mmCIF file with all atom_site columns, C-alpha atoms in Angstrom:
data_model
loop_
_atom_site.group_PDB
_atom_site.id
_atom_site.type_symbol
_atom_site.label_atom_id
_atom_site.label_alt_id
_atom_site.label_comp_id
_atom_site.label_asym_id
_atom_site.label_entity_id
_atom_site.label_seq_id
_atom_site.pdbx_PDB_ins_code
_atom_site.Cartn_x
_atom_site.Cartn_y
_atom_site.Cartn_z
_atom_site.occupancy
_atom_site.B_iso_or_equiv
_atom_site.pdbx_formal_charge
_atom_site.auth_seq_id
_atom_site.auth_comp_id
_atom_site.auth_asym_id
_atom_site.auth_atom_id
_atom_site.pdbx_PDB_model_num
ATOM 1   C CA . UNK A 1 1   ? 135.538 99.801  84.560 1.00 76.00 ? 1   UNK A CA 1
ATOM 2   C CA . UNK A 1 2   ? 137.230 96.495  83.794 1.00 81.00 ? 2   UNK A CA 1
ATOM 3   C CA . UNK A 1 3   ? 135.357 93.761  82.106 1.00 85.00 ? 3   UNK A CA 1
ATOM 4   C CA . UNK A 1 4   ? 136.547 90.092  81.795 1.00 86.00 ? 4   UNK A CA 1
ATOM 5   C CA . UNK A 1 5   ? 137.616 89.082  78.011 1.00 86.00 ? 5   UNK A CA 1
ATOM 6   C CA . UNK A 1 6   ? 134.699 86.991  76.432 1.00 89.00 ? 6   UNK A CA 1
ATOM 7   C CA . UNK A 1 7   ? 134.891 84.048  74.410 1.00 87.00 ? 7   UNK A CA 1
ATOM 8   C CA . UNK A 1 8   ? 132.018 84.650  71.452 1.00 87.00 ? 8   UNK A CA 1
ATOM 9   C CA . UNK A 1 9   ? 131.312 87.793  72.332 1.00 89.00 ? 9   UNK A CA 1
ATOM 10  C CA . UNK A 1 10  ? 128.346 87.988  69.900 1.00 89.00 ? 10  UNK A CA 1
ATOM 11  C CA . UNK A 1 11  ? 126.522 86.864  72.339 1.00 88.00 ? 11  UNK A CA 1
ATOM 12  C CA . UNK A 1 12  ? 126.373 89.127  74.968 1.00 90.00 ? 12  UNK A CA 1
ATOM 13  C CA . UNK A 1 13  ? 124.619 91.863  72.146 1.00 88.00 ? 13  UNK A CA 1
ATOM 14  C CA . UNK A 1 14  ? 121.346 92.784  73.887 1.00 86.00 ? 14  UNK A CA 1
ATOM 15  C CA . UNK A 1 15  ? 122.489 91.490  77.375 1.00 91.00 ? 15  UNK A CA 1
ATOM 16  C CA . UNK A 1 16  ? 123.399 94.092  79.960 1.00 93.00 ? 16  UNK A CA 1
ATOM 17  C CA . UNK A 1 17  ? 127.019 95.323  82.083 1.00 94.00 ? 17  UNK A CA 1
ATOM 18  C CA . UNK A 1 18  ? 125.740 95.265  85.714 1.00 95.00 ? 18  UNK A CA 1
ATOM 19  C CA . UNK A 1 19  ? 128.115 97.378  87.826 1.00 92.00 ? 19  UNK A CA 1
ATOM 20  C CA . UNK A 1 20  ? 128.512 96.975  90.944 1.00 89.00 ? 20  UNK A CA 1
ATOM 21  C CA . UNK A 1 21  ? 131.253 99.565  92.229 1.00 84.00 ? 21  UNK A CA 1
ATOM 22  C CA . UNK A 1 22  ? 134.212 96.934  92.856 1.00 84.00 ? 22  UNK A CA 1
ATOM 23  C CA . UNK A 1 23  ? 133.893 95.160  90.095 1.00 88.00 ? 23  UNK A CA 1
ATOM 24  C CA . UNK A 1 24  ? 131.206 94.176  87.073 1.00 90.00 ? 24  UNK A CA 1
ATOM 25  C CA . UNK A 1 25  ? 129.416 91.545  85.740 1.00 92.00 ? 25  UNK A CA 1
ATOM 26  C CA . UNK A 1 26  ? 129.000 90.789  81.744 1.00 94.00 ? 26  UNK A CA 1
ATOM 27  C CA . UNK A 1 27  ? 125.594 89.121  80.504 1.00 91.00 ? 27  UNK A CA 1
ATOM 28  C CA . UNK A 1 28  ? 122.872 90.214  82.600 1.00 92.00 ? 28  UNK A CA 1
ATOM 29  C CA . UNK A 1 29  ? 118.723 90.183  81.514 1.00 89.00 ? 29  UNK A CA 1
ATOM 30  C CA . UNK A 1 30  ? 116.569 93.231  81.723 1.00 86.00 ? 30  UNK A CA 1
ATOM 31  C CA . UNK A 1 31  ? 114.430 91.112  84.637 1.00 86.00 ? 31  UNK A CA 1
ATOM 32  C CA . UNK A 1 32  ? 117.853 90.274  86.197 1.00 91.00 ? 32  UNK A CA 1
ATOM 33  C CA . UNK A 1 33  ? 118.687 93.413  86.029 1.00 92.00 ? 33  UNK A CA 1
ATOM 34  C CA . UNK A 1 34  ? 115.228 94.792  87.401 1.00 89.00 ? 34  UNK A CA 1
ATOM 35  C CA . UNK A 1 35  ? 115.428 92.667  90.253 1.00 90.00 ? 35  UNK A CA 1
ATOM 36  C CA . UNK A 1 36  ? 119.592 93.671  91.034 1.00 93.00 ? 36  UNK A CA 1
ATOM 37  C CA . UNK A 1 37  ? 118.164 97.332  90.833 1.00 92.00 ? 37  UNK A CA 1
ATOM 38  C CA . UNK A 1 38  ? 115.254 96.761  93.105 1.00 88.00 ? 38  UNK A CA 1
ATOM 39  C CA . UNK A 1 39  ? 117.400 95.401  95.810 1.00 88.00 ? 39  UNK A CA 1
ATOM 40  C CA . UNK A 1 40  ? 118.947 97.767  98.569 1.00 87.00 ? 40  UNK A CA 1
ATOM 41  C CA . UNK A 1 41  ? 122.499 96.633  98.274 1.00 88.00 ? 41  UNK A CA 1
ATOM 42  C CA . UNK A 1 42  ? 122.539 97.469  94.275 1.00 90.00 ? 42  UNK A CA 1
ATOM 43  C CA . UNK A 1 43  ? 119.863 100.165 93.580 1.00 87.00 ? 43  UNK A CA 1
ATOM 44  C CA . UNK A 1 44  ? 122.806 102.808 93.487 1.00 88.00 ? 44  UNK A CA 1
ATOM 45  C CA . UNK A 1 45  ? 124.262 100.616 90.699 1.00 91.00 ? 45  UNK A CA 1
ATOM 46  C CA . UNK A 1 46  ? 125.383 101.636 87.179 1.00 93.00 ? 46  UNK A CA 1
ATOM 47  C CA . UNK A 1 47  ? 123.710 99.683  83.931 1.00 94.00 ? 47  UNK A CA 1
ATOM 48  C CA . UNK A 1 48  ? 125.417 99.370  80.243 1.00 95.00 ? 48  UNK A CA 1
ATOM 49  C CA . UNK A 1 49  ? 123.651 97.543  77.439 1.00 93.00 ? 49  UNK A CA 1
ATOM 50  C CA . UNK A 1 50  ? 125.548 95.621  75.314 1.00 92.00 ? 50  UNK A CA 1
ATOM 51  C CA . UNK A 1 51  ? 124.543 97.157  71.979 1.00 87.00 ? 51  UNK A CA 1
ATOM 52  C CA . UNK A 1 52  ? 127.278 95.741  69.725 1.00 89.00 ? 52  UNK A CA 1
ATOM 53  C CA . UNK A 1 53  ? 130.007 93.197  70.259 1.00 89.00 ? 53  UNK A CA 1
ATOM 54  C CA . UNK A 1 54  ? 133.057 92.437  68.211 1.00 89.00 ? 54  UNK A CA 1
ATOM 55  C CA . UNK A 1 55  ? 135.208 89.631  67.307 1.00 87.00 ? 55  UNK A CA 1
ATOM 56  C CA . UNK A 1 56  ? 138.118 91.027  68.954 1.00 86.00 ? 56  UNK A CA 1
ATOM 57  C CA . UNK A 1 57  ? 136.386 91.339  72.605 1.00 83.00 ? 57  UNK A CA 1
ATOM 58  C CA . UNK A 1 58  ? 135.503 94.489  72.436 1.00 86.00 ? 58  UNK A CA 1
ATOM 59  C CA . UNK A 1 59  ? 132.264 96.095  73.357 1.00 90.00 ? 59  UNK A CA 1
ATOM 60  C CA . UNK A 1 60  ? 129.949 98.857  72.665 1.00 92.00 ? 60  UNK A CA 1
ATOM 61  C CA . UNK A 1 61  ? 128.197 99.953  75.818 1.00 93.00 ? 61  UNK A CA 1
ATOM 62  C CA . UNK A 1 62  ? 125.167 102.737 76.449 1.00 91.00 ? 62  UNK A CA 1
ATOM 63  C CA . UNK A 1 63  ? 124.290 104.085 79.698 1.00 91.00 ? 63  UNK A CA 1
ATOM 64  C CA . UNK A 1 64  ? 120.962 102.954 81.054 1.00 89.00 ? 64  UNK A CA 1
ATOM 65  C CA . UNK A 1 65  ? 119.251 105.106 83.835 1.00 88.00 ? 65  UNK A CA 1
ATOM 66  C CA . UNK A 1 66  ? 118.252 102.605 86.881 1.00 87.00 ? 66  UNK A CA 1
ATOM 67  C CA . UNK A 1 67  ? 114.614 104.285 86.353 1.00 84.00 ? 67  UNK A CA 1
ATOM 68  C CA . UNK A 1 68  ? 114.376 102.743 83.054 1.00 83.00 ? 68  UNK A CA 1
ATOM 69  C CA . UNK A 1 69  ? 113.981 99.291  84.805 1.00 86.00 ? 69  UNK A CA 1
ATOM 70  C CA . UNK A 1 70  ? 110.577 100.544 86.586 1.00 85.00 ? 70  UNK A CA 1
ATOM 71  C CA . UNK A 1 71  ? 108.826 102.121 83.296 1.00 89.00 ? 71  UNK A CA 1
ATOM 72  C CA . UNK A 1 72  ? 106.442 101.178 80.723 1.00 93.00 ? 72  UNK A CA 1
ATOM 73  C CA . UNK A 1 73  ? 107.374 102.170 77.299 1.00 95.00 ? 73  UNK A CA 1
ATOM 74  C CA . UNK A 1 74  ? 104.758 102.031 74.688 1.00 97.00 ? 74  UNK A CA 1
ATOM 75  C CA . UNK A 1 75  ? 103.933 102.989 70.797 1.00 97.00 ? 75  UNK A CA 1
ATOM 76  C CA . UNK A 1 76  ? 100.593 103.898 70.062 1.00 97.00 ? 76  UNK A CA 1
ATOM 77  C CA . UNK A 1 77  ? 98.677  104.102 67.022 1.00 97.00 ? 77  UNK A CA 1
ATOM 78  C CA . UNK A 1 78  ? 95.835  106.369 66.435 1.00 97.00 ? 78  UNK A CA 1
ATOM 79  C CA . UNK A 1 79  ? 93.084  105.882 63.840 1.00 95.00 ? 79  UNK A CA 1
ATOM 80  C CA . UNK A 1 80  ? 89.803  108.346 63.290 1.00 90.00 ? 80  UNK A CA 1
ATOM 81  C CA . UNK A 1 81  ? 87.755  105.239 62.568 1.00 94.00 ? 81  UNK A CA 1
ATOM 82  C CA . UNK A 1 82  ? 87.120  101.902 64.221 1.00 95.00 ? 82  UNK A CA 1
ATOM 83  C CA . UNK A 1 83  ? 87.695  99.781  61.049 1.00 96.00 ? 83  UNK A CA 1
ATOM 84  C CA . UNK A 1 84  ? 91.134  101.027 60.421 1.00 96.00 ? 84  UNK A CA 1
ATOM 85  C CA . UNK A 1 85  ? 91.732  100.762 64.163 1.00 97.00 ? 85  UNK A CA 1
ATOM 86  C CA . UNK A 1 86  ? 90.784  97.421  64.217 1.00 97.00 ? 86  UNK A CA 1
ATOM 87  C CA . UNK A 1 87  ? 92.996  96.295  60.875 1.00 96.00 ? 87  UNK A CA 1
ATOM 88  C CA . UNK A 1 88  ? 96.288  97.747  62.479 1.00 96.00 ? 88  UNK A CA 1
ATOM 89  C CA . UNK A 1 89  ? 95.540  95.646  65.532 1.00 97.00 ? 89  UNK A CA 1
ATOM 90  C CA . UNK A 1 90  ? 95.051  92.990  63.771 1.00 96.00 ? 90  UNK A CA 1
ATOM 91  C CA . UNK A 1 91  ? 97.970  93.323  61.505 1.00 96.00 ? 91  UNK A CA 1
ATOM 92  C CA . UNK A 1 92  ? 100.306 93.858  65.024 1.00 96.00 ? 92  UNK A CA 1
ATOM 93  C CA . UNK A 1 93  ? 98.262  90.351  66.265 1.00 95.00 ? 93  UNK A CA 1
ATOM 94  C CA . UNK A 1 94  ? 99.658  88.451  62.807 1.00 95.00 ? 94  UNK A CA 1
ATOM 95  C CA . UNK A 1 95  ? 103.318 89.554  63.642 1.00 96.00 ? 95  UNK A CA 1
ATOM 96  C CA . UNK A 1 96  ? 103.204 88.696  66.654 1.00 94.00 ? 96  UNK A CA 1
ATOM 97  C CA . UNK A 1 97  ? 102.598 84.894  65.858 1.00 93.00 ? 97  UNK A CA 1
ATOM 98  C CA . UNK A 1 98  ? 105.032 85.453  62.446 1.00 94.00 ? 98  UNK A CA 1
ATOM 99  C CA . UNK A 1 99  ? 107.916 86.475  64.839 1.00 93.00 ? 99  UNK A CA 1
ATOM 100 C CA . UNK A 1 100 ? 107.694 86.977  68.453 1.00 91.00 ? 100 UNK A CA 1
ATOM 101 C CA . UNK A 1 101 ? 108.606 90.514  70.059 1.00 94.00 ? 101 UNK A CA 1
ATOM 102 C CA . UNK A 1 102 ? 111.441 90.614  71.647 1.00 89.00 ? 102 UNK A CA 1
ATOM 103 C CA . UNK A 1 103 ? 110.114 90.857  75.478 1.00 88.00 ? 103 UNK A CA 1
ATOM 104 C CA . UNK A 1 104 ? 106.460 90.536  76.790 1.00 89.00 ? 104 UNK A CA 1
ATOM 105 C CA . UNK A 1 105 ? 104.042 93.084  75.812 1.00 94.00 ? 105 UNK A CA 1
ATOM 106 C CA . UNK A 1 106 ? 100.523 94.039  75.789 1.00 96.00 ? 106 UNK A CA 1
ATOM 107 C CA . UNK A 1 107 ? 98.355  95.402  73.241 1.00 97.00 ? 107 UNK A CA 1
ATOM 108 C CA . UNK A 1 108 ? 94.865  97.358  73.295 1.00 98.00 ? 108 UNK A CA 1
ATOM 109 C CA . UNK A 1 109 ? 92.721  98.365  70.796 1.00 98.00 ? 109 UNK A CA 1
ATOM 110 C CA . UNK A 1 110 ? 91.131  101.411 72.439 1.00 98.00 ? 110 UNK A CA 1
ATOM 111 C CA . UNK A 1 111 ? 88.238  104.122 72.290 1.00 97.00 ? 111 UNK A CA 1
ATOM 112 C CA . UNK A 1 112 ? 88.930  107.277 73.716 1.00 95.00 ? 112 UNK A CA 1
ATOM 113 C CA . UNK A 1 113 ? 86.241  110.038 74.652 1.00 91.00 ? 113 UNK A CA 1
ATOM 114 C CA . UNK A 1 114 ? 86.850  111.911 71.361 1.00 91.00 ? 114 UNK A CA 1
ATOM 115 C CA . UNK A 1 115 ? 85.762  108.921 69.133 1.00 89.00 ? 115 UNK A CA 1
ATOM 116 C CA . UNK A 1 116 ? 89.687  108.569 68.436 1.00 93.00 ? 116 UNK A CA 1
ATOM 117 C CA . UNK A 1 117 ? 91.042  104.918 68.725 1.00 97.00 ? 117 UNK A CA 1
ATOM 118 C CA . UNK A 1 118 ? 94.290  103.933 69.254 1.00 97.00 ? 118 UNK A CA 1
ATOM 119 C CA . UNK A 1 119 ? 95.937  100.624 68.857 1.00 97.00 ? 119 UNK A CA 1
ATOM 120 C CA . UNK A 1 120 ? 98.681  100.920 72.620 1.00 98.00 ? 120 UNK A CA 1
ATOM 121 C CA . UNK A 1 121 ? 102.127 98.409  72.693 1.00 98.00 ? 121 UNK A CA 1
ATOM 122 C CA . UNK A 1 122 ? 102.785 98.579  75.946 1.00 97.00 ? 122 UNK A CA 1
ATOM 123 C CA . UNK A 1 123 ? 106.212 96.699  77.100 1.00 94.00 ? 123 UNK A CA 1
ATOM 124 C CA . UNK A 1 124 ? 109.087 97.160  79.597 1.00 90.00 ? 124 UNK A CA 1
ATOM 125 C CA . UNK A 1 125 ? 111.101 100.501 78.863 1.00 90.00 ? 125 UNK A CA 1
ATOM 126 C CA . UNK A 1 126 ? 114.373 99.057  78.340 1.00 86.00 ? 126 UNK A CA 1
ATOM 127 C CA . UNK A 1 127 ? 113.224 97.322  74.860 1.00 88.00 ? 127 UNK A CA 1
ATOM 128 C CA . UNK A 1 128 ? 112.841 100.359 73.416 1.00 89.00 ? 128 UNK A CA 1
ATOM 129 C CA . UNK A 1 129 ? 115.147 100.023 71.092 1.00 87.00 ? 129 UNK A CA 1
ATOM 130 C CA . UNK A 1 130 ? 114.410 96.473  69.970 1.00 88.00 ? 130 UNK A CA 1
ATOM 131 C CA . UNK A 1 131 ? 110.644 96.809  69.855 1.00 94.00 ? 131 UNK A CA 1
ATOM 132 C CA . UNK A 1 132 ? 111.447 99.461  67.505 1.00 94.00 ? 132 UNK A CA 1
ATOM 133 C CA . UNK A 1 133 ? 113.781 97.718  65.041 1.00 92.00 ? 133 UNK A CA 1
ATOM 134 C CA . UNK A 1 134 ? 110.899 94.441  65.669 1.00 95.00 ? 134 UNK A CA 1
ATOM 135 C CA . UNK A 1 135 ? 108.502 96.521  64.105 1.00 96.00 ? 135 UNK A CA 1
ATOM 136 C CA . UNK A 1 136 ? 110.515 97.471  61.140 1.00 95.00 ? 136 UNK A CA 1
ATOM 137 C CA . UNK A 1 137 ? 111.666 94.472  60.087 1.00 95.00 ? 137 UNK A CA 1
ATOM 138 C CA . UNK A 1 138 ? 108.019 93.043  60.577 1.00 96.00 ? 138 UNK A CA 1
ATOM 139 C CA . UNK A 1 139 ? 107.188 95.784  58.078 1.00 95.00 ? 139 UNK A CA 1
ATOM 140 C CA . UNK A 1 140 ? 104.258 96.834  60.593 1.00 96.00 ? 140 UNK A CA 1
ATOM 141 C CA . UNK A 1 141 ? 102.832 100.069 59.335 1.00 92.00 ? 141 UNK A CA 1
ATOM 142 C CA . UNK A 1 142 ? 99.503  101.716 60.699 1.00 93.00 ? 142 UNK A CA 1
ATOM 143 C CA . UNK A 1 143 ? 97.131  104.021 58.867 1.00 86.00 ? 143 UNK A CA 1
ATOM 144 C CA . UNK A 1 144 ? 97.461  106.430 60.841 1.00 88.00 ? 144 UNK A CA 1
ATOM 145 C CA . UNK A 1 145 ? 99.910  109.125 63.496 1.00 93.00 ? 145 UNK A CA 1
ATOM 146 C CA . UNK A 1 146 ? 102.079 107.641 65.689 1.00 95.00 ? 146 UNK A CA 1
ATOM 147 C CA . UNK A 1 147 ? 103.712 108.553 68.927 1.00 95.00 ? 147 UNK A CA 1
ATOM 148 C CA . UNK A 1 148 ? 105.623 106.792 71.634 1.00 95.00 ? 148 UNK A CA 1
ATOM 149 C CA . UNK A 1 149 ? 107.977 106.874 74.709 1.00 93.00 ? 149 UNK A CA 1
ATOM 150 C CA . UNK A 1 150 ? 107.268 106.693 78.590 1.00 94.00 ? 150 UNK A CA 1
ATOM 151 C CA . UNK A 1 151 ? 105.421 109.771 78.346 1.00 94.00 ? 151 UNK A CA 1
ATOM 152 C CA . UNK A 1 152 ? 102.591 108.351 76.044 1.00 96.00 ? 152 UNK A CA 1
ATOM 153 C CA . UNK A 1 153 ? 102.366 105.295 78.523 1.00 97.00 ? 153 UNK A CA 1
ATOM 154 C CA . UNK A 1 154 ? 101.422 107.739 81.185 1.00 96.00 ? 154 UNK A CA 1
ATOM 155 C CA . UNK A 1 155 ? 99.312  110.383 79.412 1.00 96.00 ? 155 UNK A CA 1
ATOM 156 C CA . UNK A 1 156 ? 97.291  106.963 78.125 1.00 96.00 ? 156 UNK A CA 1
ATOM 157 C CA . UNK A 1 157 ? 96.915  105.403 81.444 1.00 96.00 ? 157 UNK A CA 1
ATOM 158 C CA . UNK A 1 158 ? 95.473  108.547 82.476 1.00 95.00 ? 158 UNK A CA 1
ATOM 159 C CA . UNK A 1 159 ? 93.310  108.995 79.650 1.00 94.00 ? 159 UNK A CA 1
ATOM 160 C CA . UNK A 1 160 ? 91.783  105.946 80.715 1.00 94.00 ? 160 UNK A CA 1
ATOM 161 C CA . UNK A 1 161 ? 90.114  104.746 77.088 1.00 96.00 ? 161 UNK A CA 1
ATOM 162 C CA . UNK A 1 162 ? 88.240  101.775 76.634 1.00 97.00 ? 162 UNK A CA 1
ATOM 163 C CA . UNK A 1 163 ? 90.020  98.423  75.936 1.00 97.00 ? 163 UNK A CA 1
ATOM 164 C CA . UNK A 1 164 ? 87.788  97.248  73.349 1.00 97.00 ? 164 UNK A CA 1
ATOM 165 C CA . UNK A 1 165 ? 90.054  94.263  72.768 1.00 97.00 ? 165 UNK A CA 1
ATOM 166 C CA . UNK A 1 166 ? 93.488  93.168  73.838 1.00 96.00 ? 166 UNK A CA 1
ATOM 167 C CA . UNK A 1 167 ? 96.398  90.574  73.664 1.00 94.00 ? 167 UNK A CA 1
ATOM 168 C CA . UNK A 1 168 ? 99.289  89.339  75.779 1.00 93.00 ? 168 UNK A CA 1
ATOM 169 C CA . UNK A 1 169 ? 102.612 88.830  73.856 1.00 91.00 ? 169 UNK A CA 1
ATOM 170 C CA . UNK A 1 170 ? 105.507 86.871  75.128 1.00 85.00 ? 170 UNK A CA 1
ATOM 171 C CA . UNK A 1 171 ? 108.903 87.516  74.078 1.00 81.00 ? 171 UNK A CA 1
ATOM 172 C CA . UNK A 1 172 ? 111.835 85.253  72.763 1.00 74.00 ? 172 UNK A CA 1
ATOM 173 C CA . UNK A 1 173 ? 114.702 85.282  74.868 1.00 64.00 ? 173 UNK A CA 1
ATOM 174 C CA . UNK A 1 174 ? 117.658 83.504  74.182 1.00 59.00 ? 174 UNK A CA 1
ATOM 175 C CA . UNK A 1 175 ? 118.974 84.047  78.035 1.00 66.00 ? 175 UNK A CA 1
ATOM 176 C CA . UNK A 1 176 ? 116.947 82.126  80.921 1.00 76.00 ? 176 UNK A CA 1
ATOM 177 C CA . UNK A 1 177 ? 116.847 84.808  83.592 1.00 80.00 ? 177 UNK A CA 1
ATOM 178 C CA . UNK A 1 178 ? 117.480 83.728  87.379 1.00 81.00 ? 178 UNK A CA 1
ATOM 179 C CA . UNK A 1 179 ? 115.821 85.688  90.541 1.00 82.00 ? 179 UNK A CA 1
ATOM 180 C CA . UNK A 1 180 ? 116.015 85.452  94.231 1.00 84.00 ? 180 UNK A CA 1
ATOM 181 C CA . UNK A 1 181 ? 119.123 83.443  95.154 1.00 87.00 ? 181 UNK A CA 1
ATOM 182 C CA . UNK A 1 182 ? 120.314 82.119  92.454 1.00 89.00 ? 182 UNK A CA 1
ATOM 183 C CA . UNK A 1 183 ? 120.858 85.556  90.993 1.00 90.00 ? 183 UNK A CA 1
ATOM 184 C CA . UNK A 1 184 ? 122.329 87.035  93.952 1.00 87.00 ? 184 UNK A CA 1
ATOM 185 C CA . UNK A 1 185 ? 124.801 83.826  94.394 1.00 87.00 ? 185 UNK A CA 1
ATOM 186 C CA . UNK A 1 186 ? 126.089 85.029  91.194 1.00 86.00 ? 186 UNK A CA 1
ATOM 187 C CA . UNK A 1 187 ? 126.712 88.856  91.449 1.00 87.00 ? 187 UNK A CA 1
ATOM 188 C CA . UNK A 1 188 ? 130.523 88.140  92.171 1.00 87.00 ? 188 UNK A CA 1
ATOM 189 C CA . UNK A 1 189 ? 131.009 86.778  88.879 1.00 86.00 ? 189 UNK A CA 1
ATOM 190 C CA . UNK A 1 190 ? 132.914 88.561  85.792 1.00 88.00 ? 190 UNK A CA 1
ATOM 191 C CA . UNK A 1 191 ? 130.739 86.602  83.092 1.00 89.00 ? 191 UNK A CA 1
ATOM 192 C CA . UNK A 1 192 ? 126.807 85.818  83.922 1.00 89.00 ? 192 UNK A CA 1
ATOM 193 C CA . UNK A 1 193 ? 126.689 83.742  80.937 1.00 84.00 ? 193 UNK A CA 1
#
């Protein structure tokens, strides 16, 4: 695959490698990218994420599966009491208005059957990685076990818990993402951005 030489290529890091067999695109969203994959012309397509860039042009890519683009990825943090529950959530609420997350997400404090409560971040699969190093650097540390991944999202969604609370987070995006025409007007272009 052949990509186009950038000018500041710093700041294509996050942004996505859309291929479309003939050629590629540099500096693609995640919702761009969604919507590319959820069309019938590109749903064959291969994804990279730009996970480093260098001064010199070059980047370093990672393979993203297309199914990645139609999961919810979550972290979930279990507590065996409702206070400590409750304090993590809150704590995850506070960092959220310190420093935004780096996509939308959602968060529930939740009961389950067992008396167990968990506080669930549930967000888009393909921030994965940056919800992860969001966290860290927001030195966000619950009481209690942890666990995380696609699978989680699905064994909690069928768990079915009670919400006893919940927020909406929006993320920071540096990149306005286009849809619908606009987008696809642009899918013969080298560089997106």
């Amino acid at each position: 695959m052949k990509l186009p030489k950038l000018e500041k290529p710093e700041k294509y890091t996050g942004l996505y490698v859309f291929g479309f067999g003939d050629h590629a695109g540099v500096g693609f969203t995640a919702e761009e990218v969604a919507e590319l994959l959820d069309s019938e012309s590109y749903r064959e397509s291969k994804v990279y994420k730009i996970y480093r860039a260098y001064p010199d042009g070059r980047l370093e890519l990672r393979g993203v599966p297309a199914e990645s683009f139609q999961l919810e990825g979550g972290m979930f943090f279990y507590s065996a009491d409702a206070q400590t529950a409750r304090s993590d959530f809150k704590r995850l609420g506070d960092l959220a208005v310190r420093v935004a997350p780096p996509c939308r997400a959602k968060v529930h404090l939740a009961q389950y059957a067992d008396d167990r409560f968990a506080v669930a971040l549930i967000y888009p699969a393909e921030y994965d990685s940056e919800v992860s190093r969001w966290l860290l650097a927001g030195d966000y540390r619950p009481a209690g076990q942890a666990e995380g991944g696609t699978g989680a999202v699905e064994r909690y969604y069928q768990e079915a818990p009670e919400v006893l609370d919940r927020h909406q987070l929006f993320g920071t995006s540096e990149s306005i993402s286009r849809s619908g025409e606009e987008l696809l007007a642009c899918v013969g272009l080298a560089i997106q951005r």
